[in-house]
Coordinates of C-alpha atoms in Angstrom, one line a residue:
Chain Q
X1 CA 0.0 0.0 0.0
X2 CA 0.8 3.5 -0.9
X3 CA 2.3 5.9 1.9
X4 CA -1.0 8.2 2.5
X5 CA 1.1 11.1 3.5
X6 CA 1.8 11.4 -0.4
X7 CA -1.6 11.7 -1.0
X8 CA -1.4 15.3 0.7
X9 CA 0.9 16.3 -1.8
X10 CA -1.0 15.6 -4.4
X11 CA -4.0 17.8 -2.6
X12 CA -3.2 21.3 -1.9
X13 CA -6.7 22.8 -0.3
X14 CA -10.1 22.7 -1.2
X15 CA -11.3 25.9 -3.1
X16 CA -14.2 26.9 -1.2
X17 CA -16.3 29.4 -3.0
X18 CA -19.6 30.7 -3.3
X19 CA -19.7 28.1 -7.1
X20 CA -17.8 25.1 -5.7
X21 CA -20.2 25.3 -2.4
X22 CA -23.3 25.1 -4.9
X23 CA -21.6 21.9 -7.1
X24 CA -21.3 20.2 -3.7
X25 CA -25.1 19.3 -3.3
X26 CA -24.8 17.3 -7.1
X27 CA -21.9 15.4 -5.5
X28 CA -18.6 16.9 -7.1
X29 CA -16.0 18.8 -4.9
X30 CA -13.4 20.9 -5.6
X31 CA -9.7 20.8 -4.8
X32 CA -6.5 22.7 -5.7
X33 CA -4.3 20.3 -6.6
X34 CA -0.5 20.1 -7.2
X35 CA 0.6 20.9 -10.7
X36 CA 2.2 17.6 -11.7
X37 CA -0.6 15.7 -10.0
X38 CA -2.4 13.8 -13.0
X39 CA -6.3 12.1 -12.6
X40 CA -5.3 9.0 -11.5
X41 CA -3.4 10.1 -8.6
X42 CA -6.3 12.9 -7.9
X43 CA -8.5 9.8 -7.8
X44 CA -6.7 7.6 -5.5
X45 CA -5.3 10.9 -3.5
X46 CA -9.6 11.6 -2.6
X47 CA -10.7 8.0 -2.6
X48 CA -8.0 7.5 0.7
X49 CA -7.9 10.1 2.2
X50 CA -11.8 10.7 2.3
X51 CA -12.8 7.2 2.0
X52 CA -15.2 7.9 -0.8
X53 CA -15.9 6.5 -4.0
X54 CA -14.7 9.1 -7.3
X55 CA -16.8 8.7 -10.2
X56 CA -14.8 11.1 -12.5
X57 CA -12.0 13.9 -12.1
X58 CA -12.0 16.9 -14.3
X59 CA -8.7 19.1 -13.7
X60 CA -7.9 22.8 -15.4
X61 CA -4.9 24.6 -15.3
X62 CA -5.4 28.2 -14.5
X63 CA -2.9 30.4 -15.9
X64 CA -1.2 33.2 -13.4
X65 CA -3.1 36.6 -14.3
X66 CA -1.1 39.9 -14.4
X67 CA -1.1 41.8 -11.8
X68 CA 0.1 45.2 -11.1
X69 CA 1.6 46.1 -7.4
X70 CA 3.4 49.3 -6.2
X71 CA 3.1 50.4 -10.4
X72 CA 5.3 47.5 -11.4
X73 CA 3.7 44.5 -13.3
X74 CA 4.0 40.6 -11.9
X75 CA 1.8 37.4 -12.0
X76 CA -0.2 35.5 -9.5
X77 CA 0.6 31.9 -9.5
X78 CA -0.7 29.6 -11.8
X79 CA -2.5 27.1 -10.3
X80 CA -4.6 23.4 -11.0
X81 CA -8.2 22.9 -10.3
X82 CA -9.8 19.3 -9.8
X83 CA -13.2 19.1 -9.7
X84 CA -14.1 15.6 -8.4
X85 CA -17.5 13.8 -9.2
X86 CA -18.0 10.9 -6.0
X87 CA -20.6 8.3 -6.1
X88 CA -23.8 9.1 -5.2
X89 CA -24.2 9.0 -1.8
X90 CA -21.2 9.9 -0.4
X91 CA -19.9 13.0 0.8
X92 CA -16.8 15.1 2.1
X93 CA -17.0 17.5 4.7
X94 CA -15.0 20.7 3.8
X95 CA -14.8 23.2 6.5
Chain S
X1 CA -42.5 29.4 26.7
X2 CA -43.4 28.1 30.8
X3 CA -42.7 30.2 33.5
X4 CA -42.6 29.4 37.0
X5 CA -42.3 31.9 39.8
X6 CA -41.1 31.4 43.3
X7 CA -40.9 33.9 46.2
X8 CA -37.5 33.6 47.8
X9 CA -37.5 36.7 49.7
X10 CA -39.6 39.7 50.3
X11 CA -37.8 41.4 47.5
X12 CA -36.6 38.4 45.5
X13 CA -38.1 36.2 43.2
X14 CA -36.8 33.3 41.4
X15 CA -38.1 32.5 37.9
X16 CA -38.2 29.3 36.1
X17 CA -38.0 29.3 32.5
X18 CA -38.3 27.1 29.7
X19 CA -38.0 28.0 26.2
X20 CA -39.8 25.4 23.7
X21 CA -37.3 24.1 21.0
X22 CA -39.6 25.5 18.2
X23 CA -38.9 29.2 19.6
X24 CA -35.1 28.0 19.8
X25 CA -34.8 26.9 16.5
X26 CA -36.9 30.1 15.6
X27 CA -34.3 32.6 17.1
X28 CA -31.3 30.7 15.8
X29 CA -33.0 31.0 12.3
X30 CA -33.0 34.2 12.7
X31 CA -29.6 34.8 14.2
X32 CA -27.8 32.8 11.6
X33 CA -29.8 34.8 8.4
X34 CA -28.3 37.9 9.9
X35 CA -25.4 36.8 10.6
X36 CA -25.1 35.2 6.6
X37 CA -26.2 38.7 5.9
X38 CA -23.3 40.0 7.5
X39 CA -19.8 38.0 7.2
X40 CA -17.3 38.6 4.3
X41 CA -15.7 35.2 3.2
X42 CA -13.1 35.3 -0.1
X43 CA -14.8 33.4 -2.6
X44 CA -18.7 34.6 -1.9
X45 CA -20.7 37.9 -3.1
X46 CA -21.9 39.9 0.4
X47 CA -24.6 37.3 2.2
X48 CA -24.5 34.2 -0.1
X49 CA -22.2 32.6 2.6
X50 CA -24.0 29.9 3.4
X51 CA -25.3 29.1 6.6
X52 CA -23.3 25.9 7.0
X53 CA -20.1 27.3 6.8
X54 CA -21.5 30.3 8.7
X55 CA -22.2 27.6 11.5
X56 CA -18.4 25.9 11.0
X57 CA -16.6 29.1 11.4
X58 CA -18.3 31.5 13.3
X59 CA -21.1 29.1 15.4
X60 CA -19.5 29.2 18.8
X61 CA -19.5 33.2 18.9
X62 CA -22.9 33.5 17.6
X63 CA -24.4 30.9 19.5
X64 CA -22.6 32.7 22.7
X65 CA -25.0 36.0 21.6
X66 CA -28.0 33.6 20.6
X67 CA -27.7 32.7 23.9
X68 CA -27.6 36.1 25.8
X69 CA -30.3 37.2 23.3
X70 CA -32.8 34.4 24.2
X71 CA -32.3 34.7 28.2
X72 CA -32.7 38.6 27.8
X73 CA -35.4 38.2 25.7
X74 CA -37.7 35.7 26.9
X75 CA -36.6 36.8 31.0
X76 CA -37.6 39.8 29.9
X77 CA -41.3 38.5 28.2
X78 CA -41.6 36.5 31.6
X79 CA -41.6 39.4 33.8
X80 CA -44.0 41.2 31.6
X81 CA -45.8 38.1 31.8
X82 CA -45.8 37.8 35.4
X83 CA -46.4 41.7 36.4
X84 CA -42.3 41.6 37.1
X85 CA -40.9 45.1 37.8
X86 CA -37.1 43.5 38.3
X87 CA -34.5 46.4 40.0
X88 CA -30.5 45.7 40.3
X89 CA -28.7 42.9 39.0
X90 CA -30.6 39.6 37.5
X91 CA -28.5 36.2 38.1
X92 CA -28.7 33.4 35.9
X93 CA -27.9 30.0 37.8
X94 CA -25.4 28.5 36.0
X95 CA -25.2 30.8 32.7
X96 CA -21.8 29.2 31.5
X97 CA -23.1 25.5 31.5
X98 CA -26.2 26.7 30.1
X99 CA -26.6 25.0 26.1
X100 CA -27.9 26.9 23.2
X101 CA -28.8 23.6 20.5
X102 CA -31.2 23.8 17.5
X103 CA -33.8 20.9 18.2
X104 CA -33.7 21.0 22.1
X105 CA -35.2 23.3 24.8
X106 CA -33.6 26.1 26.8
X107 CA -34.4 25.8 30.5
X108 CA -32.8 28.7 32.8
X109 CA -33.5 30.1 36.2
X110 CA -33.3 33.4 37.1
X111 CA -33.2 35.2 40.1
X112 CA -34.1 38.9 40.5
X113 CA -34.8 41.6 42.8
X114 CA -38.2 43.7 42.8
X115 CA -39.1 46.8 44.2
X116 CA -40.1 46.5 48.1
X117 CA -44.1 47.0 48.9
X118 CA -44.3 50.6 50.4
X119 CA -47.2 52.6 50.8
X120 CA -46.6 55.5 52.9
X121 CA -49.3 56.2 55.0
X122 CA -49.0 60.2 55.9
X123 CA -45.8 61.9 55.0
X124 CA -47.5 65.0 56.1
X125 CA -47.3 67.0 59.7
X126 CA -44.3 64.9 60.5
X127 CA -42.3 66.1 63.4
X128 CA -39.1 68.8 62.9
X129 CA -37.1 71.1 65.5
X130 CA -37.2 74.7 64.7
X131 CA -33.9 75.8 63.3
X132 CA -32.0 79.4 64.4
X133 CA -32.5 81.8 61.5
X134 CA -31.0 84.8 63.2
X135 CA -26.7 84.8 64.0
X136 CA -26.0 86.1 67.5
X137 CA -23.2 88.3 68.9
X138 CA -21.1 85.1 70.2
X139 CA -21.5 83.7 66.6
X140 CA -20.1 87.0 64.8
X141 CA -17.5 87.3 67.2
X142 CA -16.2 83.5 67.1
X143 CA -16.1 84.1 63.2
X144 CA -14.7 87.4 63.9
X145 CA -11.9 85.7 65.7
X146 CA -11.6 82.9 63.4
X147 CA -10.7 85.8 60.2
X148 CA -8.2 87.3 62.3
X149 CA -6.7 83.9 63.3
X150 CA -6.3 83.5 59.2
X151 CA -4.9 86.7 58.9
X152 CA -2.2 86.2 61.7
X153 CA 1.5 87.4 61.8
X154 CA 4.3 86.8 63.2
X155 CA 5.9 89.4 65.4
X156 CA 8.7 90.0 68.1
X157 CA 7.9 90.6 71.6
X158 CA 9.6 91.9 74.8
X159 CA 8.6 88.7 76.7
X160 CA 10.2 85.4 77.9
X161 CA 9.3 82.5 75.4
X162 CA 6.7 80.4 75.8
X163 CA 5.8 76.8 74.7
X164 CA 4.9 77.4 70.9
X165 CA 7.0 80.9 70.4
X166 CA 10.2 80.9 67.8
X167 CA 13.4 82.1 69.0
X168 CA 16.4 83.9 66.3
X169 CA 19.8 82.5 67.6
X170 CA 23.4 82.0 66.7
X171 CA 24.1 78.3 67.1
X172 CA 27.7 77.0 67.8
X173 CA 27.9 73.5 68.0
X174 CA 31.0 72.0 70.2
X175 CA 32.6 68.6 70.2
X176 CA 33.2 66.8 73.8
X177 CA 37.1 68.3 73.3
X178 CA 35.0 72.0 73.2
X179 CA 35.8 72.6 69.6
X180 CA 33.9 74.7 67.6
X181 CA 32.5 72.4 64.9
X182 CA 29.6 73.8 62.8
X183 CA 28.2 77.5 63.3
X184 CA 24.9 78.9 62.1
X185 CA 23.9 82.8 62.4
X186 CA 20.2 83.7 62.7
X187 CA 18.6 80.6 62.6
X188 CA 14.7 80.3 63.6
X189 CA 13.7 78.2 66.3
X190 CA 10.7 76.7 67.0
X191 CA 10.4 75.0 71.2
X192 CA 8.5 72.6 70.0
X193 CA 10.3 71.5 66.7
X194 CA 14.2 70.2 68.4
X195 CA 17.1 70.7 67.0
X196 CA 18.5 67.3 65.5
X197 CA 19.9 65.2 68.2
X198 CA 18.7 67.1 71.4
X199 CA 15.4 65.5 72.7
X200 CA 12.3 67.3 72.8
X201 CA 11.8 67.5 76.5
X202 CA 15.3 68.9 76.8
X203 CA 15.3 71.7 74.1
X204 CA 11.4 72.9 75.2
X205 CA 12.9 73.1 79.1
X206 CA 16.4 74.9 77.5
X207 CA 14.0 77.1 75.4
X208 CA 11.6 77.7 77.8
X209 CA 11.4 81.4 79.1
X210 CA 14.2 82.4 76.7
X211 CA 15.1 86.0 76.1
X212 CA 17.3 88.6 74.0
X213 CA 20.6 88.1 75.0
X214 CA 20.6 84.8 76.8
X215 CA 23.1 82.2 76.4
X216 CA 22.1 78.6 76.4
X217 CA 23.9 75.4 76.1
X218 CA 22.3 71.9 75.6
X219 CA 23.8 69.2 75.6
X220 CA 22.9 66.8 72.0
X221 CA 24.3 63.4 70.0
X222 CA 25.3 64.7 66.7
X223 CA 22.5 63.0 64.2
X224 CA 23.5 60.5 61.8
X225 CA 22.8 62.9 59.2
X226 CA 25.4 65.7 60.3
X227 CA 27.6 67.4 58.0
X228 CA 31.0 65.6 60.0
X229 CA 31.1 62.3 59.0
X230 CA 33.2 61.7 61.8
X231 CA 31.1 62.9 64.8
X232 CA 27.8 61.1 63.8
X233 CA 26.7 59.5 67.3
X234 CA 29.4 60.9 69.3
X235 CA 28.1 63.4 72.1
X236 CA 28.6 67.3 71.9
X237 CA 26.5 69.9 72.8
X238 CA 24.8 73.1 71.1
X239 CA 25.7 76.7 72.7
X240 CA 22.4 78.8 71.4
X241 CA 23.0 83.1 72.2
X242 CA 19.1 84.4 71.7
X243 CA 18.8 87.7 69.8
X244 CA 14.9 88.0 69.4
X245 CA 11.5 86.0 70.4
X246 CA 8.9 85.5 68.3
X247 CA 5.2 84.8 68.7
X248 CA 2.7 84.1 66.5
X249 CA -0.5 86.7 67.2
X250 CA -3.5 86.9 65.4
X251 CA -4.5 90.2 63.4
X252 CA -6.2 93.3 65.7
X253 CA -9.9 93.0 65.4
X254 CA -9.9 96.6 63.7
X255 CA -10.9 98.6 60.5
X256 CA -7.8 97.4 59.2
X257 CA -8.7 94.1 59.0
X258 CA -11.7 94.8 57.3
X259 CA -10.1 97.2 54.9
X260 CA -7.8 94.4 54.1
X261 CA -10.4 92.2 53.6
X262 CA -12.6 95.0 50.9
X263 CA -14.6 96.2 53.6
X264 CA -15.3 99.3 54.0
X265 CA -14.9 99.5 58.4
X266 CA -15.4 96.5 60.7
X267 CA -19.4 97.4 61.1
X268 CA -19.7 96.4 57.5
X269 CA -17.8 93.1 58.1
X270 CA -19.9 92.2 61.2
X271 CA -22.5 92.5 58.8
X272 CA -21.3 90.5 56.2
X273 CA -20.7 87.8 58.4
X274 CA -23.7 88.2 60.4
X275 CA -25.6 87.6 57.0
X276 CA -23.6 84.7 56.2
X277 CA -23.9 83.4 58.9
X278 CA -27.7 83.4 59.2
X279 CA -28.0 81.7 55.6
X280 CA -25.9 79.1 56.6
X281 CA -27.7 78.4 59.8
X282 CA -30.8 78.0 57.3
X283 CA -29.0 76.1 55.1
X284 CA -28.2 73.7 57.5
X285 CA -31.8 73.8 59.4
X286 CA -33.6 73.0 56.8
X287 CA -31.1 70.3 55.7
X288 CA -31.5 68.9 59.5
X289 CA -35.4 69.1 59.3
X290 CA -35.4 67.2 56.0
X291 CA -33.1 64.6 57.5
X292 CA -35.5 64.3 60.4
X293 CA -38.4 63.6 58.2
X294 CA -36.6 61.0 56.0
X295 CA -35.9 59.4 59.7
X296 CA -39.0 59.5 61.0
X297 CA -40.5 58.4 57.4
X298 CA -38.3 55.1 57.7
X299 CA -38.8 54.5 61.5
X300 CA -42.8 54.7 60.6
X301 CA -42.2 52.4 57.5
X302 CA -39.5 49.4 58.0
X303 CA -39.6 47.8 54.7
X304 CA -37.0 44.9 53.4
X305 CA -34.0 46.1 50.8
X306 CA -33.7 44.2 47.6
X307 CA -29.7 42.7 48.6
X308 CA -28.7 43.5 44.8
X309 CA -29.7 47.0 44.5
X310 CA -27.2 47.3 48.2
X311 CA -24.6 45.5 47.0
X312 CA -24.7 47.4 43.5
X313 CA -24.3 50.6 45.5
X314 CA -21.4 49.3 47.8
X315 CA -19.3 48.2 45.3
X316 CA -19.8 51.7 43.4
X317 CA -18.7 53.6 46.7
X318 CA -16.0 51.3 47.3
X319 CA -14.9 51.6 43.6
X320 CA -15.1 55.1 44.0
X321 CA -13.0 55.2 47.0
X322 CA -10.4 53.4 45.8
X323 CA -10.2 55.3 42.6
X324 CA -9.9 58.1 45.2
X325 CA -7.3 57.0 47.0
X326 CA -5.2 55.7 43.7
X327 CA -5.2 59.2 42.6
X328 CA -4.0 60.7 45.7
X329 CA -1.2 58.9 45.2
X330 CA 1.7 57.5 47.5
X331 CA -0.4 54.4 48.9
X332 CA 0.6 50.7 47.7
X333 CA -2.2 48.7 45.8
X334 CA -1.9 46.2 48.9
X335 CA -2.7 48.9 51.2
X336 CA -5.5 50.1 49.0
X337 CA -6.9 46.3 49.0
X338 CA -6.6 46.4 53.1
X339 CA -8.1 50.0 53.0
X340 CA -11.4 49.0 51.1
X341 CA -11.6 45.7 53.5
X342 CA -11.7 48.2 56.5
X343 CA -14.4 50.2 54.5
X344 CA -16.6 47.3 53.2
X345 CA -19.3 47.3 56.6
X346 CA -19.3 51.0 56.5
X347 CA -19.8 51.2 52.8
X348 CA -22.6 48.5 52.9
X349 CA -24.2 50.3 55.8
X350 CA -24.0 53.6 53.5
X351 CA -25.3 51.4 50.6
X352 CA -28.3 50.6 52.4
X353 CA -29.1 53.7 53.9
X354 CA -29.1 55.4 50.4
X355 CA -31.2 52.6 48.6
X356 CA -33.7 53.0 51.6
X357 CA -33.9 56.9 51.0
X358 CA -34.4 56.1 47.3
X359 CA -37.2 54.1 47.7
X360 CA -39.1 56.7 50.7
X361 CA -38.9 59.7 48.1
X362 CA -40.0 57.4 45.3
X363 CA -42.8 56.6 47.9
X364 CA -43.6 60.0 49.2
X365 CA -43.7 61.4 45.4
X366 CA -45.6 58.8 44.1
X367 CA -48.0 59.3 46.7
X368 CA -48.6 63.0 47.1
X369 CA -48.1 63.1 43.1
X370 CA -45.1 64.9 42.9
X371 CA -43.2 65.1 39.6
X372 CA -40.7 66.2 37.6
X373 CA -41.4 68.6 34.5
X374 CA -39.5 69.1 31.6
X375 CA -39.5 73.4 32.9
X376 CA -38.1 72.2 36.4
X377 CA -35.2 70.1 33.6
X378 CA -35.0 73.0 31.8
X379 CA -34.2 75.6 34.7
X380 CA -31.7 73.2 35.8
X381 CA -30.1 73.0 33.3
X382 CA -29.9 76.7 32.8
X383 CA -28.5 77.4 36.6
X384 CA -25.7 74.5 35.5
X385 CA -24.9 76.7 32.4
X386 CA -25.0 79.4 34.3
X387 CA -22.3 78.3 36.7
X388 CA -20.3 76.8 34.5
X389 CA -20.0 80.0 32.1
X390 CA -16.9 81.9 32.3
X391 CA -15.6 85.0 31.1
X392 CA -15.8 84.8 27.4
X393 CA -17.2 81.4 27.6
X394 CA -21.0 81.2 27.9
X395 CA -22.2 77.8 28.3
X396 CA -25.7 76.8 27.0
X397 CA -28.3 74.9 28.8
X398 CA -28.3 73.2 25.3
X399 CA -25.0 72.3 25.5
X400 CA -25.4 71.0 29.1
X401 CA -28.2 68.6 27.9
X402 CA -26.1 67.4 25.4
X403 CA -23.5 66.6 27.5
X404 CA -25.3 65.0 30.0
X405 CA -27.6 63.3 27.6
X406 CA -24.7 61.6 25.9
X407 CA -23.0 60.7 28.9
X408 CA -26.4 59.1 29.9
X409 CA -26.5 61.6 33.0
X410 CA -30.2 63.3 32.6
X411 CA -31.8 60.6 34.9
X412 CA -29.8 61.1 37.5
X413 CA -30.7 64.6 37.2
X414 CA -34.1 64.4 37.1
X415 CA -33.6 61.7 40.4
X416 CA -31.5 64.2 42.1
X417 CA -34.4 67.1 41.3
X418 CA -36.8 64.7 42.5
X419 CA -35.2 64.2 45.4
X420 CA -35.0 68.1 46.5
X421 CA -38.4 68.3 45.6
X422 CA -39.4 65.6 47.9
X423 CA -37.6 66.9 50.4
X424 CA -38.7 70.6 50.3
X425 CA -42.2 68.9 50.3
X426 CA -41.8 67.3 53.6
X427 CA -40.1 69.5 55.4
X428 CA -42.5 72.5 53.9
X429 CA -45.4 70.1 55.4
X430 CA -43.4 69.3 58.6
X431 CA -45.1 70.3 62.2
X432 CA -42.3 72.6 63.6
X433 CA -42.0 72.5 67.6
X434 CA -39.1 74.1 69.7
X435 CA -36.0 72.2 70.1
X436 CA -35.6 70.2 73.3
X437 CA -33.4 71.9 75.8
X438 CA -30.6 69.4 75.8

């Protein structure tokens, strides 16, 4: 068995927002995830740690936007989104 | 919501109450929409947070106010239920172990002080001594006496010193060997005030019926504070050659004194203080009458204190003496602490007298219909304006309103008018009779 301390690697935070609140009551959940992470490791990364069934894993990458600060341009990290589907009837809780 | 009321005391009721779950979960409802209402969280427009995390992050602290707001607010429905006037503090057995849940009840008992029965029965043709209006000779004269004491001076005289007097000498103090050590020219003596290192007893005898041109040695113990290091301790003695005696004498009872006082001769400052003193002795009757009337009030009408109201009132005196006492300065906080231990019986026996008083003039004006309008406000506030305006400064009764309105001050203004129109009303319907030759 997989070391499940790697599995929190792969899962960065959930992104809790007013849209990912509103996907959670059709099941899917939404995660920042590391930027190498791929779907299978997203899949077995929530299906241990949570102990929950994933029916499908949908990941975008989110480019860095521009950003100006103090005059001078920069970037906000860019960043990959999971957005997990589970089998119906289970559930996370994100705080 | 059930209410169950117990009498624990003449002025003390305990009340029972539960809160049915529905009206729980009611009042949450409605304290968690406006709380969703009013939390910021990054990732949500202003009140789409919803309740759920609303509950995660923020539940303990709103269910802490839920909880406040739901024994306020249904204590408070109870007594209006019950005919409940409550006065002082209100306890809540147990308010920290007490659960606020959505689904279950809230059951809370409260214990709170009500205002005592009192019906006064006639607070008219109560008994007062007649008070002196009029200042007599011995009165002028004692003030007369007391002015001049203020305005006394110091002066030389041709006559041996007595206990009190001063005495200007030469001082030459003398080792055991009969050396010359220190000398000091024209220094002021007081007999009662010793030099250091001569006793008291010795230096008033050595002083004692001193005159210009005596010599007088003394025998002393240089002080551990003396200029030669090397004779601290060691015995010597002090050789003191008088020059003048002084005594301190009150000012002549003359024009003078009056002129230096703005008066024109010392008939017009008999007169002054003649008048003064007459309108004191008014002041001070009438006070006294009033005070008899409050006395014989309470002695005809024992009624019980609510214990909350007292203890509300001691700890404000004691809070206030210690503030006091802080400000004065140069006392430790331990002595403070022993200080307001002393004080506590006095304090509480100050407490109760005070609450007493406040319930007999809410009595008397309740009774006889006495109250106070917003002209008798008004004119107060004017004479405070007036004595607070100075010179290029006129204060405004408006101001003064505002002031005291915002430092939530007008109902203890209106109490305090109250009061001194209580007062006046008892002692103006008071049966005078001659004092009682004592």
């Amino acid at each position: 068995m997989a070391n499940p301390n790697q599995y929190y690697d792969v899962l960065v935070r959930p992104v809790v927002t007013e849209k990912s609140t509103l996907h959670q009551a059709s099941g899917q959940y939404t995660f920042e995830v590391a930027p190498q992470a791929n779907k299978v490791e997203i899949r077995k990364a929530v299906e241990t740690l949570f102990k929950v069934k994933v029916t499908s894993v949908n990941i975008v990458r989110l480019p860095g936007k521009i950003k100006r600060s103090f005059g001078r341009p920069g970037m906000t990290r860019p960043w990959k989104k999971a957005v997990i589907t589970l089998r119906k009837g289970d559930n996370i809780e994100i705080a | 919501m059930e209410v169950q009321v117990a009498e624990t005391g003449p002025c003390s009721r305990t009340l029972t109450i539960t809160v049915p779950p529905a009206s729980v979960q009611q009042h949450l409802d409605e304290v968690y929409k406006s709380a969703s209402q009013q939390v910021q969280l990054k990732g949500f427009r202003p009140g789409k947070v919803p309740r759920k995390l609303v509950e995660q992050r923020w539940g303990e602290s709103i269910l802490a106010e839920a909880k406040e707001q739901l024994v306020n607010r249904f204590l408070g429905d109870a007594c209006r239920d019950q005919q409940i006037q409550p006065i002082g503090r209100v306890s809540v057995d147990d308010y920290d172990k007490l659960e606020v849940k959505i689904g279950t009840e809230l059951k809370f008992t409260a214990k709170v002080d009500v205002r005592p029965q009192l019906e006064i029965k006639n607070a008219k043709g109560l008994v007062v001594e007649r008070y002196e209006t009029e200042a007599t000779d011995t009165d002028v004269d004692n003030a007369l006496a007391e002015v001049a004491n203020q305005k006394r001076s110091m002066k030389k005289i041709d006559e041996p010193a007595q206990d009190g007097d001063f005495v200007k000498a030469d001082l030459k103090f003398q080792d055991a060997g009969g050396t010359i050590v220190l000398e000091r020219k024209n220094s002021q003596l007081n007999t009662r005030i010793p030099i250091a290192g001569a006793t008291p007893e010795a230096f008033a005898k050595a002083l004692a019926g001193a005159k210009p041109g005596d010599q007088i040695a003394l025998d002393i113990t240089f002080p551990d504070n003396f200029e030669k290091d090397a004779l601290r301790g060691q015995a010597g003695q002090v050789h003191i050659a008088v020059h003048e005696v002084l005594r301190i004498t009150p000012a002549a009872i003359d024009d003078a004194l009056a002129k230096g006082l703005e008066f024109g001769d010392l008939a017009a400052l008999k007169d002054d203080l003649r008048t003064r003193i007459a309108s004191e002795k008014v002041r001070v009757g009438k006070m006294r009458q009033e005070e008899q009337c409050l006395q014989a009030l309470a002695t005809a009408h024992p009624f019980d204190l609510p214990g909350s109201l007292v203890e509300e009132q001691q700890v404000a005196s004691l809070n206030t003496f210690g503030n006091r006492l802080k400000q004065q300065g140069g006392i430790s906080d331990d002595e403070i602490r022993k200080k307001l231990e002393e004080s506590k019986d006095e304090a509480y026996q100050d407490a109760q007298r005070r609450v007493r008083l406040f319930f007999l003039i809410e009595a008397v004006a309740r009774q006889h219909k006495i109250f106070v309008t917003e002209t008798d406000i008004d004119a107060e506030l004017r004479n405070i304006a007036q004595a607070n305006s100075k010179d290029g400064q006129q204060v405004t009764a408006a101001q003064v309103r505002e002031y005291l309105d915002k430092n939530k001050q007008l109902g203890e203004l209106r109490l305090g008018l109250l009061e001194r129109k209580v007062r006046d009303f008892l002692r103006e319907n008071a049966a005078v009779v001659d004092k009682k030759a004592s």
